[in-house]
Short mmCIF file of C-alpha atoms in Angstrom, two decimals:
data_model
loop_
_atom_site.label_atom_id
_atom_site.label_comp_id
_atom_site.label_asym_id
_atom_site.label_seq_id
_atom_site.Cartn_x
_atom_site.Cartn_y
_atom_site.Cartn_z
CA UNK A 76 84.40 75.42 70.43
CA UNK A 77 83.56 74.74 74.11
CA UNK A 78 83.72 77.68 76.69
CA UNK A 79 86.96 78.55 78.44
CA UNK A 80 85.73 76.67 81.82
CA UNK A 81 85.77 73.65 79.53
CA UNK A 82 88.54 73.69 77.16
CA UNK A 83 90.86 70.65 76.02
CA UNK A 84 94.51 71.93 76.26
CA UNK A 85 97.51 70.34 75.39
CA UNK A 86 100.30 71.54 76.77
CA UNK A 87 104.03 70.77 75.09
CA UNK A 88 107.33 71.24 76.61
CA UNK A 89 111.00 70.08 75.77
CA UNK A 90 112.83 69.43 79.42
CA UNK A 91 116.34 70.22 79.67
CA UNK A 92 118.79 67.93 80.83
CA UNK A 93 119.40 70.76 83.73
CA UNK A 94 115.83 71.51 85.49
CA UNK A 95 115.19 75.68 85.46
CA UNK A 96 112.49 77.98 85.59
CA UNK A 97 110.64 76.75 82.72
CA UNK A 98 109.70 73.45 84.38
CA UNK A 99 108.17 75.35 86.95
CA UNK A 100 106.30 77.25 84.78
CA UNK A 101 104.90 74.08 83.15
CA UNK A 102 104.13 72.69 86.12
CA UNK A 103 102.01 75.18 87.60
CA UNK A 104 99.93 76.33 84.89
CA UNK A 105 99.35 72.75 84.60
CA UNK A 106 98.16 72.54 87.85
CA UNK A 107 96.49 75.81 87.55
CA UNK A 108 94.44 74.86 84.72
CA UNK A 109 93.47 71.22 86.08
CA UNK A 110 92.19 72.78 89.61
CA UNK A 111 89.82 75.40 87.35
CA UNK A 112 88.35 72.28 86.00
CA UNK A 113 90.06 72.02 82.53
CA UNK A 114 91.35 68.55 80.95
CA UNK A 115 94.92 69.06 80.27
CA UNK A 116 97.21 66.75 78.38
CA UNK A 117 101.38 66.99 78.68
CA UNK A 118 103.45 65.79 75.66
CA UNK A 119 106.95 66.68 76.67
CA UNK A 120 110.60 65.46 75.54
CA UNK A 121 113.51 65.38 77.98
CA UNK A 122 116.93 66.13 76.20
CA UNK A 123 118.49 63.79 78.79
CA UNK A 124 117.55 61.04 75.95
CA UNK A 125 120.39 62.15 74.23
CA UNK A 126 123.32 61.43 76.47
CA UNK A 127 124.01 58.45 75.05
CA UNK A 128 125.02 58.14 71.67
CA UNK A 129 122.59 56.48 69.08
CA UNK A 130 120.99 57.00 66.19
CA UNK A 131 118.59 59.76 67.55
CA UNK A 132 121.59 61.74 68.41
CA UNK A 133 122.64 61.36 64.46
CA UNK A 134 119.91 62.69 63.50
CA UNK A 135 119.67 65.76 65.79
CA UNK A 136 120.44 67.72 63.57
CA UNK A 137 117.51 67.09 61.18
CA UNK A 138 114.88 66.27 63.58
CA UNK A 139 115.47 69.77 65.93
CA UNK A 140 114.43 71.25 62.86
CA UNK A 141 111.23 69.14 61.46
CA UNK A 142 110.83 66.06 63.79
CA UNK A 143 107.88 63.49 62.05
CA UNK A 144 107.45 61.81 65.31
CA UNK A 145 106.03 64.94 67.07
CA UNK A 146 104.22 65.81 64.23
CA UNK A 147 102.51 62.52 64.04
CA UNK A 148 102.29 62.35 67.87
CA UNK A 149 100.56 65.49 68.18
CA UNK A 150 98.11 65.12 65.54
CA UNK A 151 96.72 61.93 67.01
CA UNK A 152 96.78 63.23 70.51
CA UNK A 153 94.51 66.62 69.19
CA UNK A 154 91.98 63.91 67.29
CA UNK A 155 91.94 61.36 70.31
CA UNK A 156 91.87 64.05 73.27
CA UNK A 157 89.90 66.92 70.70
CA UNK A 158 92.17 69.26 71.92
CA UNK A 159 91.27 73.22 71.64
CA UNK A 160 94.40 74.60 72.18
CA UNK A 161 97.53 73.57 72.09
CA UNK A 162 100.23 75.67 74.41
CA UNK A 163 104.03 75.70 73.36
CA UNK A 164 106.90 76.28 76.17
CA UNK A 165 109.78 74.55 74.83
CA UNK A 166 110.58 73.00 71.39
CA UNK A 167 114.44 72.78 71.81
CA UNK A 168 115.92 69.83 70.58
CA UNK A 169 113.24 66.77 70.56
CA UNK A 170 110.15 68.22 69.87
CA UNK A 171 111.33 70.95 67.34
CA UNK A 172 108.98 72.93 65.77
CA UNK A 173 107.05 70.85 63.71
CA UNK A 174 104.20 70.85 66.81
CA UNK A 175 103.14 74.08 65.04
CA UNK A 176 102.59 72.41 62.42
CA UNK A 177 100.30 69.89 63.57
CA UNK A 178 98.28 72.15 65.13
CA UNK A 179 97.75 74.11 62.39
CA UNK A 180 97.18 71.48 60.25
CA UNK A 181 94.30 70.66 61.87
CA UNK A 182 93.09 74.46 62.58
CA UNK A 183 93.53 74.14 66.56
CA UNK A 184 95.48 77.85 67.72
CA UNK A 185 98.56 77.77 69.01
CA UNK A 186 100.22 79.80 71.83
CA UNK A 187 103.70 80.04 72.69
CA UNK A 188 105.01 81.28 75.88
CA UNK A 189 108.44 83.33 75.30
CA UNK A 190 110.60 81.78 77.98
CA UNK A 191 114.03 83.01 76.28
CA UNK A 192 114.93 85.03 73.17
CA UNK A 193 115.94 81.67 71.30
CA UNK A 194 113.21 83.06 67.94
CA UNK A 195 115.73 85.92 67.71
CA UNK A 196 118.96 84.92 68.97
CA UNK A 197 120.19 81.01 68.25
CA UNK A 198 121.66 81.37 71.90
CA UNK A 199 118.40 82.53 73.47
CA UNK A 200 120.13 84.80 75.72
CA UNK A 201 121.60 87.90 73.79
CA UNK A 202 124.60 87.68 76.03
CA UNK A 203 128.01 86.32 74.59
CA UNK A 204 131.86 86.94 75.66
CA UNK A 205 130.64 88.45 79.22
CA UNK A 206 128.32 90.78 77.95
CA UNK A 207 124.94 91.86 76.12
CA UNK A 208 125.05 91.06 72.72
CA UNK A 209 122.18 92.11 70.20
CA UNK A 210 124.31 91.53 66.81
CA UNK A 211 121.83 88.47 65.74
CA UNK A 212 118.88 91.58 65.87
CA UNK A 213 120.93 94.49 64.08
CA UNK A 214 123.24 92.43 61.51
CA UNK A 215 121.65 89.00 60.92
CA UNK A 216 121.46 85.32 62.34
CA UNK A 217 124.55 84.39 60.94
CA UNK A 218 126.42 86.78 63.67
CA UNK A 219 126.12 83.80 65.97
CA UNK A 220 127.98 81.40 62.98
CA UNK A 221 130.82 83.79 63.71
CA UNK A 222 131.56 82.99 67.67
CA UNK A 223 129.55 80.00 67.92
CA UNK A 224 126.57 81.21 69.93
CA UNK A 225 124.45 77.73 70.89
CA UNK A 226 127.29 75.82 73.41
CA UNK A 227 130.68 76.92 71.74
CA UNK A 228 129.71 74.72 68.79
CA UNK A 229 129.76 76.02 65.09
CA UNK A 230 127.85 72.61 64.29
CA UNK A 231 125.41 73.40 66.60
CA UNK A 232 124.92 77.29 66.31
CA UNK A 233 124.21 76.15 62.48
CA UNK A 234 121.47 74.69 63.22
CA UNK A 235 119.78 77.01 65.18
CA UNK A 236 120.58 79.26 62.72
CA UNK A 237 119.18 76.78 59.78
CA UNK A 238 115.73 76.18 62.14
CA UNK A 239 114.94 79.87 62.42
CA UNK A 240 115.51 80.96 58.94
CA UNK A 241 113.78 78.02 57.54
CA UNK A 242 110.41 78.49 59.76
CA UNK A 243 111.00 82.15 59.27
CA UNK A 244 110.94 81.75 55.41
CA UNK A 245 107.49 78.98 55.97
CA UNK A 246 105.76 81.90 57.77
CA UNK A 247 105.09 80.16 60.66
CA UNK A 248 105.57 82.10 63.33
CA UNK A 249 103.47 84.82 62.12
CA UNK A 250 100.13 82.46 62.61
CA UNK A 251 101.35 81.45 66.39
CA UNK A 252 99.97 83.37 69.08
CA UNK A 253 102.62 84.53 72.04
CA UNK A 254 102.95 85.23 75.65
CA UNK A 255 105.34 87.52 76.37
CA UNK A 256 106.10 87.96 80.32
CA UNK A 257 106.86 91.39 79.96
CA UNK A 258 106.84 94.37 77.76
CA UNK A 259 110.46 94.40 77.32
CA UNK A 260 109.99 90.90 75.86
CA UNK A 261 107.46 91.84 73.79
CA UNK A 262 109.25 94.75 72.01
CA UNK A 263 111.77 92.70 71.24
CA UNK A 264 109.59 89.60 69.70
CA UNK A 265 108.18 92.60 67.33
CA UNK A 266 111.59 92.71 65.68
CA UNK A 267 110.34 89.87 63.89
CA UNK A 268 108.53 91.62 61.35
CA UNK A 269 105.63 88.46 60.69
CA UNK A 270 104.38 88.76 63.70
CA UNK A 271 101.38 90.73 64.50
CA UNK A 272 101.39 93.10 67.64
CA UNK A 273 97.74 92.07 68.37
CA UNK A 274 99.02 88.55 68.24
CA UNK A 275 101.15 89.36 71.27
CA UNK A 276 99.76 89.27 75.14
CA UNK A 277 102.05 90.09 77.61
CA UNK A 278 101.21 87.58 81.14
CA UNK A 279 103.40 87.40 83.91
CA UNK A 280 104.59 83.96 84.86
CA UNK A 281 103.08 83.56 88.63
CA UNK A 282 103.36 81.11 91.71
CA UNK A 283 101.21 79.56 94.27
CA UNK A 284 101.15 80.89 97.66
CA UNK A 285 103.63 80.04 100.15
CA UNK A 286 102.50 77.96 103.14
CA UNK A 287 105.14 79.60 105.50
CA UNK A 288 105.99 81.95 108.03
CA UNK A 289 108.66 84.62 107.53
CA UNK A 290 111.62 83.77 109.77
CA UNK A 291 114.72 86.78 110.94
CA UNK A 292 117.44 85.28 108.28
CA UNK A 293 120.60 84.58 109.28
CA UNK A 294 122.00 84.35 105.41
CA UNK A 295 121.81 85.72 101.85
CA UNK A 296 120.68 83.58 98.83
CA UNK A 297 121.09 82.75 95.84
CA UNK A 298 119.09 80.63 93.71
CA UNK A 299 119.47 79.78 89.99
CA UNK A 300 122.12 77.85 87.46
CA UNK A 301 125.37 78.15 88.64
CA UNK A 302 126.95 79.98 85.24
CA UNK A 303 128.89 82.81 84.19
CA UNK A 304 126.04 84.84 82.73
CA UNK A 305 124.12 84.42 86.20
CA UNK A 306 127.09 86.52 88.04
CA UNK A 307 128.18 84.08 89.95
CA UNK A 308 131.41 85.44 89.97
CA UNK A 309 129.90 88.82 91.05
CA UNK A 310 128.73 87.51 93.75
CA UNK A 311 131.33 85.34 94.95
CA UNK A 312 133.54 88.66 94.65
CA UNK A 313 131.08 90.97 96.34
CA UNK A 314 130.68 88.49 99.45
CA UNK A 315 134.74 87.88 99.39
CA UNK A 316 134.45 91.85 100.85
CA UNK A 317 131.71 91.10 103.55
CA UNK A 318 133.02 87.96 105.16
CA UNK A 319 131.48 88.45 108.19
CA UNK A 320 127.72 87.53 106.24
CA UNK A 321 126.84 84.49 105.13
CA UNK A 322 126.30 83.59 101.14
CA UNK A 323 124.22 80.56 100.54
CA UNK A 324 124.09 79.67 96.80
CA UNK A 325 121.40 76.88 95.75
CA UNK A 326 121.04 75.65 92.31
CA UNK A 327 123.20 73.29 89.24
CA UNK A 328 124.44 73.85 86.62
CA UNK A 329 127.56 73.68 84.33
CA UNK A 330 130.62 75.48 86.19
CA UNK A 331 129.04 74.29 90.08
CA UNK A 332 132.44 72.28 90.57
CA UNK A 333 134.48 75.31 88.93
CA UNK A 334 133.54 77.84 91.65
CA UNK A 335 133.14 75.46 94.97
CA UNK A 336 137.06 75.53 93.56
CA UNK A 337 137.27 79.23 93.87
CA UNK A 338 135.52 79.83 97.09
CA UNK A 339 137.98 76.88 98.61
CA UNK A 340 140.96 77.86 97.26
CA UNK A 341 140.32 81.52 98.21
CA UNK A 342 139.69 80.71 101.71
CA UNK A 343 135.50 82.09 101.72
CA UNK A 344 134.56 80.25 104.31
CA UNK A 345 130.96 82.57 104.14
CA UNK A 346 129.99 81.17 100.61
CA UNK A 347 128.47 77.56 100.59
CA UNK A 348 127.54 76.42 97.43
CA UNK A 349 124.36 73.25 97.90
CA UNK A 350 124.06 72.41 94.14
CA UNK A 351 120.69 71.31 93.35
CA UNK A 352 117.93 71.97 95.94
CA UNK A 353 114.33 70.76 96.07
CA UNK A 354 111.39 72.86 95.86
CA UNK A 355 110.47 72.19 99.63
CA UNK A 356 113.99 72.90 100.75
CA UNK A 357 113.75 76.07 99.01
CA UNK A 358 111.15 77.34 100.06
CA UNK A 359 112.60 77.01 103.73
CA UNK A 360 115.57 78.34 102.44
CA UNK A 361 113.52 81.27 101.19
CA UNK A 362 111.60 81.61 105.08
CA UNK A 363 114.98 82.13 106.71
CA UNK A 364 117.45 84.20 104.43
CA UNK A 365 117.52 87.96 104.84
CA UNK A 366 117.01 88.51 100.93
CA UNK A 367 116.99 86.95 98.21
CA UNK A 368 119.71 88.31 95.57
CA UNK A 369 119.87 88.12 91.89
CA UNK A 370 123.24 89.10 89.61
CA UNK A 371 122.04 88.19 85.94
CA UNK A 372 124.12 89.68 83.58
CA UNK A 373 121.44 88.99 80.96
CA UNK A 374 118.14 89.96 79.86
CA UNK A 375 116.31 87.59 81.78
CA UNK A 376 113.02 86.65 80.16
CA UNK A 377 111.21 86.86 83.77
CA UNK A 378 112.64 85.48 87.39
CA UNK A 379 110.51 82.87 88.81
CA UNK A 380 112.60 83.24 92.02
CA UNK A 381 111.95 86.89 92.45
CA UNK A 382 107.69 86.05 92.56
CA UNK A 383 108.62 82.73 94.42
CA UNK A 384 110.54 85.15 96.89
CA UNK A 385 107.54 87.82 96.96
CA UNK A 386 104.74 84.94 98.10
CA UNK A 387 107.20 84.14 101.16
CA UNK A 388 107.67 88.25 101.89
CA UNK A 389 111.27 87.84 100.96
CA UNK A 390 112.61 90.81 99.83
CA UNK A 391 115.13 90.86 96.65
CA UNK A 392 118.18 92.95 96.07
CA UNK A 393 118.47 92.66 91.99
CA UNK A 394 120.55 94.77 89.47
CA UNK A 395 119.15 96.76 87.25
CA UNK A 396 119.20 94.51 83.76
CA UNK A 397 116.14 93.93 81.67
CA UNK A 398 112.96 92.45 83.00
CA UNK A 399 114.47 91.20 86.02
CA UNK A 400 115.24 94.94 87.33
CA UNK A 401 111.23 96.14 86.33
CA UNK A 402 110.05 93.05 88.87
CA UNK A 403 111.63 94.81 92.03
CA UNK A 404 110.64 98.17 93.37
CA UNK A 405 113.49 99.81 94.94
CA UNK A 406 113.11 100.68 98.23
CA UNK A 407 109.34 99.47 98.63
CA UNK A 408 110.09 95.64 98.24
CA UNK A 409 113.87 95.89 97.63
CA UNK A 410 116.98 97.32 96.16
CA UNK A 411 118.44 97.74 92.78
CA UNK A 412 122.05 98.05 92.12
CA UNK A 413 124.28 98.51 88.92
CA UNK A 414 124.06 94.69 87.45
CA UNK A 415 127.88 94.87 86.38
CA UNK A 416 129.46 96.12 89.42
CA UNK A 417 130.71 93.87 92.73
CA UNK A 418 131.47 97.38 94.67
CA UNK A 419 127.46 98.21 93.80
CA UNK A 420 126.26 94.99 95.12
CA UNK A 421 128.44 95.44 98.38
CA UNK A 422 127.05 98.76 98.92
CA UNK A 423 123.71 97.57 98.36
CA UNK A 424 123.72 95.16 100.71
CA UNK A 425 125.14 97.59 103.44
CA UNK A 426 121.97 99.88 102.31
CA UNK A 427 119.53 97.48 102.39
CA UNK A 428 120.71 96.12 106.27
CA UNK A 429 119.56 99.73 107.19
CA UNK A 430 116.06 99.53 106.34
CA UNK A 431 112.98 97.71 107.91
CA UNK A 432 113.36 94.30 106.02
CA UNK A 433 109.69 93.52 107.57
CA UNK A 434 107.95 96.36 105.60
CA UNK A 435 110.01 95.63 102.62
CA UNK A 436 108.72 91.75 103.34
CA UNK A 437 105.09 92.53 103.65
CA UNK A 438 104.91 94.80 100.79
CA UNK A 439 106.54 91.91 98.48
CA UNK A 440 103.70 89.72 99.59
CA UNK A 441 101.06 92.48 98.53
CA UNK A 442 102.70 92.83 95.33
CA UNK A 443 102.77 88.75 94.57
CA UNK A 444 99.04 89.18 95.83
CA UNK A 445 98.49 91.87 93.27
CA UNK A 446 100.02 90.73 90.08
CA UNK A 447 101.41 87.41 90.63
CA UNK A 448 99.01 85.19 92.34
CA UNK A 449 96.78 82.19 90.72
CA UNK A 450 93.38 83.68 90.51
CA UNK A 451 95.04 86.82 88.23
CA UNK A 452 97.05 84.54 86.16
CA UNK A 453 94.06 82.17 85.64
CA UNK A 454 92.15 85.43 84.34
CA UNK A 455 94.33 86.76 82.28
CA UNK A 456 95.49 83.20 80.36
CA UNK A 457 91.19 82.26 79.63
CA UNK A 458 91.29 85.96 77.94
CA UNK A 459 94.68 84.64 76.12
CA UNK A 460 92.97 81.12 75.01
CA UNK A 461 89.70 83.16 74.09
CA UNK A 462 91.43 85.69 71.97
CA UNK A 463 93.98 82.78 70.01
CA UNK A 464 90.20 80.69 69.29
CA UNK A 465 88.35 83.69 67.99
CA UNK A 466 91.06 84.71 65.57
CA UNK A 467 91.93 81.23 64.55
CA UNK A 468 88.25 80.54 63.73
CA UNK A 469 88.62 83.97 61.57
CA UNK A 470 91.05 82.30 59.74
CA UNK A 471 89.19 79.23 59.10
CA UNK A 472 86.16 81.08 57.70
CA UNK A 473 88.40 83.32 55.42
CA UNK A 474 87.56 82.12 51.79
CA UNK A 475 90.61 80.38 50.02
#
C-alpha cells in the first residue's frame, strides 16, 4: 500500500435526478483530493436514466438491490486503475450496494460517507406525516411498509426495506468503514448493532473559501429543496407577518410550483421564489442577504449551506433540530429558534436585526476557518483512509 500523498481512490456516487448537497460534497472532496496530488477516479449513476420507461426501469427493483453491472464495473476499474480505496456517497437506485462487494472482493477498504439515515430508515429522513419519526429504529423496518415511507409507494418502500435486511443479514455493513458528519449521526449509525464504534469517524463535510466581499443585505435567504420537510411553509408563514422584509427562496424541488401558488394567491409580494440557482449566483446571493435562514423540520445529516454561508461571513438564523442546530452558535455567529414554530422564527428575526450582524459575520468566517476549511478536512480524511487500510490489511492477514 502506497502512502496517503499517493493513494488511488475511487470515488462512487448515485446522482439524483434533483441536484442537493451531496453533489457538492462529491465534488469537492474530489477536487480536494486531486489538488493534494492524489489520482482519483469517479464512477457515478444519475437516476435521471430512469425517466423513461425501459427495461432498466423493470428491473429496478432487482438491480437497487444487487446490480451485476456495478459489480463488474467496479472490479475492473480497481484492477485497471489499482485502486486503494474505494469511497461510497450514494448507492440509491443504480449503483446499489453491490460496490461493497467488489471492493471487498478484492480486499480494497471501503468508506462510506453517511449523507442521510437511508441504512436505518428506508426513507432516509426519520421524518413522516409532518413530523420526526424514529418507528423504523424502535419497532422494525417494516414500520415504513405500513405508511409507505420511500415516495408514498408501498412497491417502493418494499424494496428499501428488502435491500437493508438482506445486506443486513450478508453482514456487510459491519466490514464498511463510515464517516459520520457529526456525533448525532454517529449515535444513531451505532443502532446498527454490526457495526463497530472504532469503525466510525466522525468528519465534517467542508467548503472552499469564498472569493467575495461581504455586502449590507437587503434580503433574507433561503437555500435548499423546496419541500414540506424543509419548512417551507414555515417560512412562507413567518415572512407573511413581516411584509415589510424581503424573503428570497433559491433552490428545486418537488412542490416549487405548489408554493409560488401560495405566495401569489396570498398576495406576498416579499417572498420570491428563483427555483434552481447556480453555484456562482449563490454565492452572490449569499454576499448580499442579511442571513441566511434554515427551517428543516428533520434531522438533517449536516447543512452544506450553513458552512457555505460561514466562508462568505453570512450569519445563519437555524432552529434548533438535530445536527443542523449544533452547526450555529447562538448569538456568536447566529440565532437559534424553536424549529416548529412560525411565531419563533418571527421573533428571531426581530432579535437578530438588533445585534451587530458584522461581528456575527466575522466570527462565522473564523469558525469555517477553524473547522470547516480544506486544509482541516484534507487532514482529517488521510487519517480516515489510513485507519480503513491498516484494519483492512488486519483482516487480510487473519488466518482463515
Amino acid at each position: 500500500m502506497s502512502d496517503n500523498s499517493k493513494k488511488k481512490i475511487l470515488i462512487v456516487h448515485n446522482y439524483y435526478q434533483v441536484p442537493g448537497g451531496e453533489d457538492t460534497v462529491v465534488a469537492n472532496e474530489k477536487k480536494m483530493l486531486e489538488d493534494h496530488g492524489h489520482e482519483v477516479v469517479l464512477y457515478s449513476r444519475n437516476n435521471s436514466e430512469l425517466r423513461q420507461f425501459s427495461l432498466k426501469k423493470l428491473a429496478l427493483p432487482f438491480t437497487a438491490i444487487f446490480n451485476p453491472r456495478t459489480y463488474i464495473d467496479v472490479r475492473k476499474l480497481i484492477k485497471k486503475k489499482k485502486i486503494e480505496i474505494v469511497h461510497v456517497h450514494n448507492t440509491l437506485s443504480l449503483i446499489s450496494p453491490s460496490v461493497y462487494y467488489a471492493a471487498l472482493s478484492l480486499n480494497v477498504p471501503v468508506v462510506q460517507t453517511m449523507h442521510n439515515f437511508r441504512l436505518l430508515c428506508p426513507g432516509a429522513t426519520f421524518y413522516r406525516d409532518g413530523h420526526i419519526c424514529e418507528d423504523c429504529l424502535k419497532h422494525g423496518l417494516n414500520c415504513a411498509l405500513k405508511y409507505r415511507c420511500y415516495r408514498k409507494s408501498w412497491i417502493q418502500t418494499l424494496v428499501c426495506v428488502i435491500n437493508l435486511k438482506v445486506h443486513r443479514m450478508t453482514g456487510v455493513y459491519g466490514k464498511l468503514n463510515y464517516i459520520c458528519l457529526s456525533e448525532f449521526n454517529k449515535e444513531k449509525l451505532l443502532e446498527i448493532k454490526q457495526i463497530q464504534e472504532k469503525k466510525i469517524y466522525v468528519k465534517p463535510n467542508f467548503t472552499f473559501k469564498a472569493e467575495c466581499k461581504k455586502v449590507k443585505g437587503e434580503f433574507y435567504l433561503y437555500v435548499g429543496r423546496i419541500e414540506e420537510m424543509k419548512g417551507i411553509q414555515l417560512l412562507i408563514e413567518a415572512f407573511s407577518k413581516m411584509p415589510d422584509r424581503k424573503l428570497i427562496l433559491a433552490g428545486a424541488g418537488s412542490e416549487l410550483q405548489y408554493y409560488r401558488e401560495v405566495t401569489s394567491n396570498r398576495g406576498l409580494t416579499n417572498i420570491e421564489l428563483i427555483g434552481f440557482t447556480e453555484r456562482e449566483k449563490l454565492v452572490d446571493l449569499l454576499k448580499y442577504t442579511k442571513a441566511l435562514i434554515v427551517t428543516s423540520q428533520c434531522y438533517e445529516t449536516f447543512g452544506m449551506v450553513v458552512i457555505e454561508a460561514f466562508a462568505c461571513r453570512t450569519p445563519v438564523i437555524v432552529g434548533d433540530i438535530g445536527n443542523i442546530g449544533e452547526l450555529v452558535d447562538d448569538g456568536v455567529n447566529g440565532l437559534k429558534f424553536q424549529y416548529d414554530s412560525a411565531d419563533a422564527l418571527v421573533h428571531t428575526v426581530k432579535r437578530f436585526e438588533k445585534l451587530d450582524i458584522a461581528v456575527l459575520g466575522e466570527n462565522a468566517k473564523q469558525k469555517y476557518i477553524n473547522l470547516y476549511s480544506e486544509n482541516e478536512n484534507y487532514k482529517e480524511m488521510m487519517m480516515i483512509y489510513q485507519s480503513a487500510s491498516i484494519e483492512r490489511k488486519k483482516i487480510c492477514e487473519e488466518p482463515v
